[in-house]
CSV table of C-alpha atoms and ligand atoms in Angstrom, one decimal:
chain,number,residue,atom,x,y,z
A,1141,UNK,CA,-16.6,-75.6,-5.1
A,1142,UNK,CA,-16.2,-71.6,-5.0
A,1143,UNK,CA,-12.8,-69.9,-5.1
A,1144,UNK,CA,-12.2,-67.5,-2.0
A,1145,UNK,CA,-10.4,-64.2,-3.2
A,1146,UNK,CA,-7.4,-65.1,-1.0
A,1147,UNK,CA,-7.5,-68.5,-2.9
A,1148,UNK,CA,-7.4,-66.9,-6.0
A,1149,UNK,CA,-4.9,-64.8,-5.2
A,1150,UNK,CA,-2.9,-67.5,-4.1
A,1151,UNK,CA,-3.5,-69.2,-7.3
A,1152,UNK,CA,-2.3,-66.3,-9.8
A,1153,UNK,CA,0.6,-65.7,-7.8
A,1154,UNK,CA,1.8,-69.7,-8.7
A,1155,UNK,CA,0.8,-69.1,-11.8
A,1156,UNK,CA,3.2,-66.0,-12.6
A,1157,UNK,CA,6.0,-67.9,-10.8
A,1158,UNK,CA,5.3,-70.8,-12.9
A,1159,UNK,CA,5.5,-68.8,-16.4
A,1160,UNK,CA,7.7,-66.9,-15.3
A,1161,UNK,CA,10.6,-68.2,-18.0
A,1162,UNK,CA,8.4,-68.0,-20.6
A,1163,UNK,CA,7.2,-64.3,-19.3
A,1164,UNK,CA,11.1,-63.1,-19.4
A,1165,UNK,CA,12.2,-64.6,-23.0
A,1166,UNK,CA,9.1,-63.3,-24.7
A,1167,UNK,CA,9.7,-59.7,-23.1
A,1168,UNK,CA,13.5,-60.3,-24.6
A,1169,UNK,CA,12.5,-61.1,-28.0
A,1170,UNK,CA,10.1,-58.3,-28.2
A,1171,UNK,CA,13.0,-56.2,-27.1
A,1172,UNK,CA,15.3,-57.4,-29.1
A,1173,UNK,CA,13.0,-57.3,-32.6
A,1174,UNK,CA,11.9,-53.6,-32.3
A,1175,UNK,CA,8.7,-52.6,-34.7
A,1176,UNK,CA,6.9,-49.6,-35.3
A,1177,UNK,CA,4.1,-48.6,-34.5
A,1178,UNK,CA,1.6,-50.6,-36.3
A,1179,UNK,CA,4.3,-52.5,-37.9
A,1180,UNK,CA,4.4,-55.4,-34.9
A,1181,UNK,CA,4.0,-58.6,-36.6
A,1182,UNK,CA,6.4,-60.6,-34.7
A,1183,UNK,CA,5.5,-59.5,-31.3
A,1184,UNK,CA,1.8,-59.4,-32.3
A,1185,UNK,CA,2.2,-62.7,-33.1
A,1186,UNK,CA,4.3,-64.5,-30.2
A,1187,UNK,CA,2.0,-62.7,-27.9
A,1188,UNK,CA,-1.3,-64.2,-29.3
A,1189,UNK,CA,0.3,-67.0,-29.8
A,1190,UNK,CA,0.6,-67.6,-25.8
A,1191,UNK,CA,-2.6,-66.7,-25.3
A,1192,UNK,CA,-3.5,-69.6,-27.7
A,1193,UNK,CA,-1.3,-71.8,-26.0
A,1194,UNK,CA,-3.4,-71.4,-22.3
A,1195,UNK,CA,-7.2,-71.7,-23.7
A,1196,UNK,CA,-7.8,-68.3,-25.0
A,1197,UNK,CA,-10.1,-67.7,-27.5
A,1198,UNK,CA,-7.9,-64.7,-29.7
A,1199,UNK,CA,-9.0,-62.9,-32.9
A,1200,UNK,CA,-6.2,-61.5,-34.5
A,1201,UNK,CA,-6.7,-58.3,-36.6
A,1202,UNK,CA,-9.3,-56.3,-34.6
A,1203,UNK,CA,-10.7,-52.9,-36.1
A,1204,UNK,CA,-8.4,-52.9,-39.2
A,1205,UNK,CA,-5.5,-53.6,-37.5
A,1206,UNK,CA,-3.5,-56.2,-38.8
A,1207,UNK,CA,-1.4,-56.4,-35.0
A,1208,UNK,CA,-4.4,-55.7,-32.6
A,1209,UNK,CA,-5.6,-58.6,-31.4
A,1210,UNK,CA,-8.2,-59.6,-28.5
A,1211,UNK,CA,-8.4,-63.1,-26.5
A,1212,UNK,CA,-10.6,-63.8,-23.6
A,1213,UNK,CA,-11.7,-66.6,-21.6
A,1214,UNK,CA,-14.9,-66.8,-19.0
A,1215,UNK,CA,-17.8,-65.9,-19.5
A,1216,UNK,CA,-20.4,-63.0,-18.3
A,1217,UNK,CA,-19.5,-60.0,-16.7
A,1218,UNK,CA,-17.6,-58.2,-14.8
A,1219,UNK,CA,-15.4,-57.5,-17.9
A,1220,UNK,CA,-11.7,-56.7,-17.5
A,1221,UNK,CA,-9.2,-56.1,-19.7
A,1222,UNK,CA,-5.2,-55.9,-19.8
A,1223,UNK,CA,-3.9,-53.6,-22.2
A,1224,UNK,CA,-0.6,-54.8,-23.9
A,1225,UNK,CA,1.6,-52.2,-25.9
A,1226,UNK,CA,4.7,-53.5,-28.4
A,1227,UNK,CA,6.0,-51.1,-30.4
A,1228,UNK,CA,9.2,-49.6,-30.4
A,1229,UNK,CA,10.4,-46.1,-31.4
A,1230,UNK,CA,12.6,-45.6,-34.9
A,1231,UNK,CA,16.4,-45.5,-34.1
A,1232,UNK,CA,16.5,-46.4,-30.6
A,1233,UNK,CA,14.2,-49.7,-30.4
A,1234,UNK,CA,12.5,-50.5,-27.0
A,1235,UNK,CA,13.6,-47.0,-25.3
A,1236,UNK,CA,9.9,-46.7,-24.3
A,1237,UNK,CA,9.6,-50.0,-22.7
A,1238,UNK,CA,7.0,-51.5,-24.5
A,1239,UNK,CA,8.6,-54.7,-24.1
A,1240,UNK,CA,7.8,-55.4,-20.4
A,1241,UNK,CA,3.9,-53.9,-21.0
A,1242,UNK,CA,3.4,-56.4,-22.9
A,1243,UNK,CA,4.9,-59.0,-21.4
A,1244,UNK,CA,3.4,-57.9,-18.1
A,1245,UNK,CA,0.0,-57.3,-19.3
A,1246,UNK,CA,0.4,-61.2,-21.2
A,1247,UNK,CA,1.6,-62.9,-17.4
A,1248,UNK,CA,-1.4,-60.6,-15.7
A,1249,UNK,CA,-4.4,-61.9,-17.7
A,1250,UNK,CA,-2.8,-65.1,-18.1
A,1251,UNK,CA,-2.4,-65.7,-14.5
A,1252,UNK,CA,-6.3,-64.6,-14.2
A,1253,UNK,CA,-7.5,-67.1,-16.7
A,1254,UNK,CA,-5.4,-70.1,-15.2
A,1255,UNK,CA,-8.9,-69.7,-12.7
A,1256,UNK,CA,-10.9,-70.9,-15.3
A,1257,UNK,CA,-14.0,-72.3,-14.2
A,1258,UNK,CA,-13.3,-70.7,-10.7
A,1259,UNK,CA,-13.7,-67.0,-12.8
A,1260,UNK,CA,-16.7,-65.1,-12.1
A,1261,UNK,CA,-17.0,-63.4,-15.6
A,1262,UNK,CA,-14.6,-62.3,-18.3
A,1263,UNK,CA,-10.7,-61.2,-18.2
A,1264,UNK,CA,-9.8,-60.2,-21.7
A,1265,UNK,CA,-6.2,-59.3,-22.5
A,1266,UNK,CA,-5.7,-56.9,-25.7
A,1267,UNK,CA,-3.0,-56.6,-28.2
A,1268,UNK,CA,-2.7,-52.3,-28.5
A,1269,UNK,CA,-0.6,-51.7,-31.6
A,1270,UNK,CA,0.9,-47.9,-32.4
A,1271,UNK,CA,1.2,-46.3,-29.1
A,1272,UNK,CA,3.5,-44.1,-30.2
A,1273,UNK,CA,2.2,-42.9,-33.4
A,1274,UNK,CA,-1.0,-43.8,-34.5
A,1275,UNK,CA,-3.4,-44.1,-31.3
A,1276,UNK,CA,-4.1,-47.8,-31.8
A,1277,UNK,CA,-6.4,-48.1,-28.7
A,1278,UNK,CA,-8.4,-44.7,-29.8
A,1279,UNK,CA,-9.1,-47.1,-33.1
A,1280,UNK,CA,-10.2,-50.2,-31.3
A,1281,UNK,CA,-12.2,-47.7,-28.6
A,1282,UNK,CA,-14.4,-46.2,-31.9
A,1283,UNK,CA,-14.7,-49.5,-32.8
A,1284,UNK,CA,-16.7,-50.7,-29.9
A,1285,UNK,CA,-13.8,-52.7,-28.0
A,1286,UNK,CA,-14.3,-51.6,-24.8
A,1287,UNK,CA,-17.8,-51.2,-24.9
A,1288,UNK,CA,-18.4,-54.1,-22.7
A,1289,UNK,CA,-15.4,-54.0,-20.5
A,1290,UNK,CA,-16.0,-53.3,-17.0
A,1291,UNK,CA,-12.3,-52.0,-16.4
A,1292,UNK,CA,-9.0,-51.5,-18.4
A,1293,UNK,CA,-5.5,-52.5,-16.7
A,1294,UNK,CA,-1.8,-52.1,-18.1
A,1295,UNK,CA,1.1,-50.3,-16.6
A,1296,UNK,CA,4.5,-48.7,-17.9
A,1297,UNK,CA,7.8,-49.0,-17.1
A,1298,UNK,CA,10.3,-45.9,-16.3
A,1299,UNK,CA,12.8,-43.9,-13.6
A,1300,UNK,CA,10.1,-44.3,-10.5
A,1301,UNK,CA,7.0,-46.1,-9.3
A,1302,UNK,CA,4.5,-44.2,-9.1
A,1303,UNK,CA,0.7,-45.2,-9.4
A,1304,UNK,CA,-0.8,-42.2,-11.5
A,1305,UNK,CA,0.2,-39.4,-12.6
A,1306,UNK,CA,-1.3,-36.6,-15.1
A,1307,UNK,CA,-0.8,-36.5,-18.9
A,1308,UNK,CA,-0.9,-34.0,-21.7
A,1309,UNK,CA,-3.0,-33.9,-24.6
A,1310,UNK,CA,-1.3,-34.6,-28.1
A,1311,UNK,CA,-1.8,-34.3,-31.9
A,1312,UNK,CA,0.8,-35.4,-34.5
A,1313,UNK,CA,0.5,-32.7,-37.2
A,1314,UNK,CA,2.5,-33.2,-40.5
A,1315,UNK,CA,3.0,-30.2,-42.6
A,1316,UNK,CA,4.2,-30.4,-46.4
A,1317,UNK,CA,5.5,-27.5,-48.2
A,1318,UNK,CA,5.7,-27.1,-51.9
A,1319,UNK,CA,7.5,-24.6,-53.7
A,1320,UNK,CA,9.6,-25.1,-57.6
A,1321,UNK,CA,12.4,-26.6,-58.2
A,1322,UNK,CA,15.3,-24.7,-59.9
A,1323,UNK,CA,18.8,-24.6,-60.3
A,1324,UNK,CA,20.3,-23.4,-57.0
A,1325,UNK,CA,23.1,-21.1,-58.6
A,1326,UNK,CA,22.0,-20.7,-62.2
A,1327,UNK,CA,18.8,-19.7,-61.9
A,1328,UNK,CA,17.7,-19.1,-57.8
A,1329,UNK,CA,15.2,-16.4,-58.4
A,1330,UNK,CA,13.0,-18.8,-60.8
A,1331,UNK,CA,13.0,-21.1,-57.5
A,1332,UNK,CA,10.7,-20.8,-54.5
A,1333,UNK,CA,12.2,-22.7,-51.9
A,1334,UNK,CA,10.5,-25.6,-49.6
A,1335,UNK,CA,13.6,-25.6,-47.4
A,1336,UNK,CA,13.3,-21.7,-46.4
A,1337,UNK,CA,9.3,-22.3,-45.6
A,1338,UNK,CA,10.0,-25.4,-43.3
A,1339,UNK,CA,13.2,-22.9,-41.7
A,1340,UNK,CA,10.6,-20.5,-41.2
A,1341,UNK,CA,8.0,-22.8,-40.1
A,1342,UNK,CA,10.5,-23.6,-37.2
A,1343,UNK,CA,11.4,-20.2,-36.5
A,1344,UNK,CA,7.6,-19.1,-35.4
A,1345,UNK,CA,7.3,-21.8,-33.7
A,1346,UNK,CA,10.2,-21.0,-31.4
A,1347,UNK,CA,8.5,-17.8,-31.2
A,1348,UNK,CA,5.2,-18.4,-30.0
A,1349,UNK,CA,6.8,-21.1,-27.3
A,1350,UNK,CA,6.8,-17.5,-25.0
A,1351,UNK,CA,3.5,-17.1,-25.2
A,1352,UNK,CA,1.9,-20.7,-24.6
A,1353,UNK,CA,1.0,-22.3,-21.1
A,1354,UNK,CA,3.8,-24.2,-19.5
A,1355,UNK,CA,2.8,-27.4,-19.5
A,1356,UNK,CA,2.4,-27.0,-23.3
A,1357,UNK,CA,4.5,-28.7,-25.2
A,1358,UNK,CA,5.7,-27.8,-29.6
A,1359,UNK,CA,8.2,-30.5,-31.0
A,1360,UNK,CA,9.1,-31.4,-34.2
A,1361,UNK,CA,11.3,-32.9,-36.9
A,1362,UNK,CA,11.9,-32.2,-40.7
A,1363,UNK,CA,11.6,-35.7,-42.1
A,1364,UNK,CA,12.3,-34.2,-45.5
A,1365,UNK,CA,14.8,-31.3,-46.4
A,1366,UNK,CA,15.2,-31.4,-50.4
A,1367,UNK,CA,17.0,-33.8,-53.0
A,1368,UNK,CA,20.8,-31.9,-53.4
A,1369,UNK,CA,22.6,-29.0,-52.1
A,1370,UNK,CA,22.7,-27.6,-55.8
A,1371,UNK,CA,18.5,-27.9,-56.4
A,1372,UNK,CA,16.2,-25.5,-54.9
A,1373,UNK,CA,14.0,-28.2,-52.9
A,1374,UNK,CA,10.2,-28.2,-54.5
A,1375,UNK,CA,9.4,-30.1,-51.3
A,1376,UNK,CA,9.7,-30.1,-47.5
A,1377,UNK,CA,8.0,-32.0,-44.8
A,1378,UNK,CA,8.1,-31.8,-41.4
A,1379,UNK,CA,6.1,-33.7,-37.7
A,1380,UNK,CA,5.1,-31.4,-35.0
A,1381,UNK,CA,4.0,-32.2,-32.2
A,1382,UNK,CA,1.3,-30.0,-30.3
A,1383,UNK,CA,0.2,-31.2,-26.6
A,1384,UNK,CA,-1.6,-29.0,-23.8
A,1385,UNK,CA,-3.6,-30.3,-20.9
A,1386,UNK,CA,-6.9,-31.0,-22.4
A,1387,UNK,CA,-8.1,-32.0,-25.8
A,1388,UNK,CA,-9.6,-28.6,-26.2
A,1389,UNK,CA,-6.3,-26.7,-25.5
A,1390,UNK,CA,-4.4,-29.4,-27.8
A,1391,UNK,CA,-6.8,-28.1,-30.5
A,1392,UNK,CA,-6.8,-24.6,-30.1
A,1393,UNK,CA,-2.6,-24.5,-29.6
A,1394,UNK,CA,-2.5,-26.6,-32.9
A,1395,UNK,CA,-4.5,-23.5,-34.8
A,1396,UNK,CA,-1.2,-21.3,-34.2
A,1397,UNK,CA,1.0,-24.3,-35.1
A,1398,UNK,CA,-0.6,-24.1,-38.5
A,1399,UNK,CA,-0.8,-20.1,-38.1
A,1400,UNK,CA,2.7,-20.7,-38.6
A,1401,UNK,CA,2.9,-22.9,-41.4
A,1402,UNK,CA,0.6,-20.8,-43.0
A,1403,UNK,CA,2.6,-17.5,-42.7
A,1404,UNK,CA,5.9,-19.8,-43.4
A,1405,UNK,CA,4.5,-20.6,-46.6
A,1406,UNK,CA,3.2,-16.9,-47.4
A,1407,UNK,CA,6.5,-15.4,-47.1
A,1408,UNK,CA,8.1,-17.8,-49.5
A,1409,UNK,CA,6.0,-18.3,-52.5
A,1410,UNK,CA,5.3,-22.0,-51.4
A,1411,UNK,CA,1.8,-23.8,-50.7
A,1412,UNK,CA,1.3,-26.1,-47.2
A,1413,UNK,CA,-0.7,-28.8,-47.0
A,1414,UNK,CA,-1.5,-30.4,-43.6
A,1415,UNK,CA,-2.5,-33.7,-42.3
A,1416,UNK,CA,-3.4,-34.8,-38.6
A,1417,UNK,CA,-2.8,-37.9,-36.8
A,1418,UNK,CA,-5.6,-38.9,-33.9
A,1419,UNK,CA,-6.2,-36.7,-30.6
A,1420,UNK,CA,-4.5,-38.2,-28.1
A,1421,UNK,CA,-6.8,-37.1,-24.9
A,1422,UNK,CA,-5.6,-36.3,-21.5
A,1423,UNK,CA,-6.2,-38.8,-18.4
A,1424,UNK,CA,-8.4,-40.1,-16.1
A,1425,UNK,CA,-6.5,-42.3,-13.5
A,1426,UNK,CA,-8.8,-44.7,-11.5
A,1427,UNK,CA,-7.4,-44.0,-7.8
A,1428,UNK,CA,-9.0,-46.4,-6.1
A,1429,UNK,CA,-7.6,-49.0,-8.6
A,1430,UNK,CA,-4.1,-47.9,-9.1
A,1431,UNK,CA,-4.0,-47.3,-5.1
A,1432,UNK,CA,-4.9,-51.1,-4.9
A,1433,UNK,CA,-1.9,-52.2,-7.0
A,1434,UNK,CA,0.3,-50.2,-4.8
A,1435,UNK,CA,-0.4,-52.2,-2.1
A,1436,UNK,CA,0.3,-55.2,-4.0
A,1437,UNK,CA,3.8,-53.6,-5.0
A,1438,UNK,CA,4.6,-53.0,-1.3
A,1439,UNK,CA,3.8,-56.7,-0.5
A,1440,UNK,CA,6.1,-57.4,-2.7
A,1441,UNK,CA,9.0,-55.1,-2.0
A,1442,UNK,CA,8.3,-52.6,-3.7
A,1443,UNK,CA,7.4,-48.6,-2.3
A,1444,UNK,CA,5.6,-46.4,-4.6
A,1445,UNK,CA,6.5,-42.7,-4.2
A,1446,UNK,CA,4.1,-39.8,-3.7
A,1447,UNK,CA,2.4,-38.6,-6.8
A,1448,UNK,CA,3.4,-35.5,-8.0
A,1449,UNK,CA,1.3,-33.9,-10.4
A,1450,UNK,CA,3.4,-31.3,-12.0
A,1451,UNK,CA,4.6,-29.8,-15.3
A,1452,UNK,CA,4.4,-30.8,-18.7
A,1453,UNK,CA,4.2,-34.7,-19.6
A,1454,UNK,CA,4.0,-37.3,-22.5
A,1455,UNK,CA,0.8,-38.5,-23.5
A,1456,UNK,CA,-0.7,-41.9,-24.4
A,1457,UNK,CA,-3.9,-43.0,-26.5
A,1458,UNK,CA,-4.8,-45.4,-22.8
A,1459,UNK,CA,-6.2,-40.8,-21.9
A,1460,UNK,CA,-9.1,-41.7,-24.6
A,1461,UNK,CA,-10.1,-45.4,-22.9
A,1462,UNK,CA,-9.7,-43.9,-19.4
A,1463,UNK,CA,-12.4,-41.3,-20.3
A,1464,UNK,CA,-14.9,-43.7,-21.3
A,1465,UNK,CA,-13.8,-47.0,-18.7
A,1466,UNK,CA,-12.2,-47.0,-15.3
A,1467,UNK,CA,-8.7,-47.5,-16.6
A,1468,UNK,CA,-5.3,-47.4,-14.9
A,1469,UNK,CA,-1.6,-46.5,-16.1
A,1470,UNK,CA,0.3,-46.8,-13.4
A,1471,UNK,CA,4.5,-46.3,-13.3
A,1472,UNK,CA,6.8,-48.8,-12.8
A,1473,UNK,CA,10.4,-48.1,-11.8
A,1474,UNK,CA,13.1,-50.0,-14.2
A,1475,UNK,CA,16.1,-47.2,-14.2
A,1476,UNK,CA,17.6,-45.2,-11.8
A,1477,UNK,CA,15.9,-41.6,-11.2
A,1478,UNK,CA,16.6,-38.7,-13.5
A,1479,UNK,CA,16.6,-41.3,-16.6
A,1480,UNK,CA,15.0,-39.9,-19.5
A,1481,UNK,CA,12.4,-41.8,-21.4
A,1482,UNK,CA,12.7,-42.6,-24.9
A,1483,UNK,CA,16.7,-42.3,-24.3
A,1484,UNK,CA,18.9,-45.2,-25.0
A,1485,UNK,CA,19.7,-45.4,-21.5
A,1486,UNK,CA,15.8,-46.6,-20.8
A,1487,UNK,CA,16.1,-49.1,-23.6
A,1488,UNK,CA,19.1,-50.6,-22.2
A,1489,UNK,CA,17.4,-50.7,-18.9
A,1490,UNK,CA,14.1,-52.2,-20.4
A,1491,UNK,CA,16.4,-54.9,-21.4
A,1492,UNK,CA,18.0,-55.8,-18.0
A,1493,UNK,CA,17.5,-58.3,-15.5
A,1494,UNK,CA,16.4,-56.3,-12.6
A,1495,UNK,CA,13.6,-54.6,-15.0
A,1496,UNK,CA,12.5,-58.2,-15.9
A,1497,UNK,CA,12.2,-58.8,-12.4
A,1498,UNK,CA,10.0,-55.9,-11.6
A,1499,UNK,CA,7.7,-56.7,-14.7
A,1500,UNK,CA,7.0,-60.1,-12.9
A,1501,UNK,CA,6.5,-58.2,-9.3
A,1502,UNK,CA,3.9,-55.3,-11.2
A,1503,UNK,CA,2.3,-58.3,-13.6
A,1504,UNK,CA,1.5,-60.2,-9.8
A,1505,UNK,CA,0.1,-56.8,-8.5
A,1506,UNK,CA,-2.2,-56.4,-12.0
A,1507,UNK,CA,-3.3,-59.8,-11.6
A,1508,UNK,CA,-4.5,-59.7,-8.4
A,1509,UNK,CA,-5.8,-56.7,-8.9
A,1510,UNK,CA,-7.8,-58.4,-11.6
A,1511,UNK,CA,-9.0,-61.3,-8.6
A,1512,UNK,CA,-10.1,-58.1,-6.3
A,1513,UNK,CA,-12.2,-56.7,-9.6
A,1514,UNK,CA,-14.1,-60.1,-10.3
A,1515,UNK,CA,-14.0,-61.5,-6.7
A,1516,UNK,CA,-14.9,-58.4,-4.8
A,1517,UNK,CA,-18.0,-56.5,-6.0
A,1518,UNK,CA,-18.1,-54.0,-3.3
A,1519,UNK,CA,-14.3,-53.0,-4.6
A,1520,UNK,CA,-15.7,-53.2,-8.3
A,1521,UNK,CA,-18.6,-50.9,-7.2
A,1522,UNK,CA,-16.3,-48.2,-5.8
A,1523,UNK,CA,-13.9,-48.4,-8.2
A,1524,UNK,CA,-17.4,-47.7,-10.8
A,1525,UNK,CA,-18.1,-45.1,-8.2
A,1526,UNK,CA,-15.0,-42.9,-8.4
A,1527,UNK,CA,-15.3,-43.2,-12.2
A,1528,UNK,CA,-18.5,-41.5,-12.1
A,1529,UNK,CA,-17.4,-38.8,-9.6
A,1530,UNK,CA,-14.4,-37.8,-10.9
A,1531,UNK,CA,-12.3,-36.3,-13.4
A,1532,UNK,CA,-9.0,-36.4,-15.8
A,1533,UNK,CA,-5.9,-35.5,-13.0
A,1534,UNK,CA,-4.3,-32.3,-14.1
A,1535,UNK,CA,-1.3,-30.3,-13.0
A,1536,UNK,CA,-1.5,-27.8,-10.3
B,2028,LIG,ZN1,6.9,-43.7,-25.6
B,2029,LIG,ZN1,5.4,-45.8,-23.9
């Protein structure tokens, strides 16, 4: 016998009470083993591990990447896929949140799947390594992951609810100076200095941030300075980060970045070599689905705020999936307003009780979601029909 949608809702809302337990300590330990991007063995492997443990088919190691992973179970279409981040940032560990994506994402598809026969076609839950580095989901999307999915889920935790919002364009660019080593008193003026071209580097940055749109965004970190005070350093190395509202922009901002470089390492007798991470690109919401699991949140308690597109914003490699699949990235509040991300104020919070809680409420509202997407083609086809209508969400 056929599964009514309010059955099934029903049904994943047991089933996320029932895991519950299992939902929290997983979250903890992933929180409490930080990895870095593309480094998330443990967590890669306790989450696919779970997956295992309620009939999912997993492969471990999708696109070259030791910690993606992919399990699925049903059969057919529609398609839909929760998208699971786990890695943490160096020095301050889960300040991102990563943690309860994951563990959200896990109880979401999970729940779903606890259907089994009753599921008319495919929920797919996917392991996204290097969110905040190395644009793990622009990887699997080249490699034909998503090709078949019909619609990508995940949310992220931070200071409100909120169901979309807009965000920037990024590219990591690292910049490497080499000049010659000398002695730094004895003999100076047979040096040419690494150190002054990465200064300098710094220093044109800061003066072309006048003359850039405001939602741009230029921020970096020397990761190498030189060996010793009394050696003129032969090598620099710095990460800048270049964002602007669209791809295009990112990409035309980061030709002054190197502009800069480039003059940096004219005036000091040094060379500068450059490397690139991936383009992170800006992002599409899906309003009819995010609007969908703000109704679920109210249900349970929970009142998103108003939108408010405005100002500059991180970025995240889900802007490149939700340009080629309906795809949502919702907000979930975890810490008090005003709470900065990647502080270690958020990473205590991504740690705490109440945040735990809220991961179970926005993993319910994912999942049946998820029931609405399979269940409810008419839903499905509008959701398909904004997609095809509109555009990334900018700021005004
Ligand atoms: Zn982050
Ligand atoms: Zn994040």
């Amino acid at each position: 016998m056929s599964v009514k949608r309010e059955e099934a809702h029903a049904r994943v809302s047991a089933a996320i009470r029932d895991m519950a337990d299992s939902i929290v300590e997983i979250s903890r330990d992933i929180h409490q083993h930080p990895e870095l991007s593309l480094r998330e063995e443990r967590a890669s492997s306790l989450l696919s591990g779970f997956l295992r443990g309620h009939g999912f088919q997993v492969d471990q190691g999708v696109a070259g990447l030791p910690t993606a992973f992919q399990g699925a179970v049903g059969k057919g279409g529609p398609v839909i896929a929760y998208l699971l981040e786990y890695d943490a940032l160096p020095a301050i560990g889960h300040a991102c949140g990563h943690n309860l994506i994951a563990a959200g994402g896990l109880a979401a598809g999970v729940a779903l799947a606890s259907l089994g026969e009753h599921l008319p076609g495919t929920v797919r839950v996917v392991g996204t390594p290097g969110e905040e580095k190395d644009g793990g989901k622009i990887v699997l999307l080249d490699a034909g992951v998503f090709d078949d999915v019909d619609a990508a889920l995940m949310f992220h935790p931070g200071a409100s609810t909120v169901m979309w919002r807009h965000a920037t364009a990024v590219v990591e660019l690292t910049v490497q100076f080499h000049g010659v080593a000398a002695h730094a008193a004895g003999s100076p003026q047979q040096g040419r200095n690494a150190l002054a071209a990465v200064i300098q580097f710094f220093v044109a940055v800061d003066g072309l941030r006048q003359h850039i749109a405001e939602t741009s965004r230029m921020h970096g970190i020397i990761t190498h300075g030189g060996a010793a005070a009394n050696v003129i350093p032969d090598f620099t190395e710095a990460e800048m980060m270049v964002r602007a509202v669209t791809g295009e922009e990112t990409e035309a901002l980061l030709a002054r970045v190197r502009a800069c470089a480039e003059a940096a390492a004219l005036a000091t007798g040094c060379t500068v070599s450059f490397s690139e991470g991936p383009l992170y690109r800006e992002r599409k919401n899906n309003h009819t689905m995010a609007t969908r699991v703000g109704e679920y949140l109210m249900g349970l308690g929970r009142q998103p705020e108003e939108p408010v597109l405005k100002g500059g914003t991180g970025s995240s490699d889900i802007g490149n999936v939700s340009l080629r699949i309906p795809a949502i990235h919702p907000y979930l509040g975890i810490a008090p307003k005003g709470t900065p991300g990647h502080s270690t104020q958020m990473r205590d919070h991504a740690g705490s009780d109440a945040a735990q809680a809220a991961m179970l409420d926005m993993a319910e509202a994912l999942a049946r979601t998820g029931v609405d997407l399979l269940f409810d083609s008419e839903f499905l086809r509008d959701v398909q029909a904004e997609f095809q209508r509109s555009g990334p969400d900018f700021p005004m």
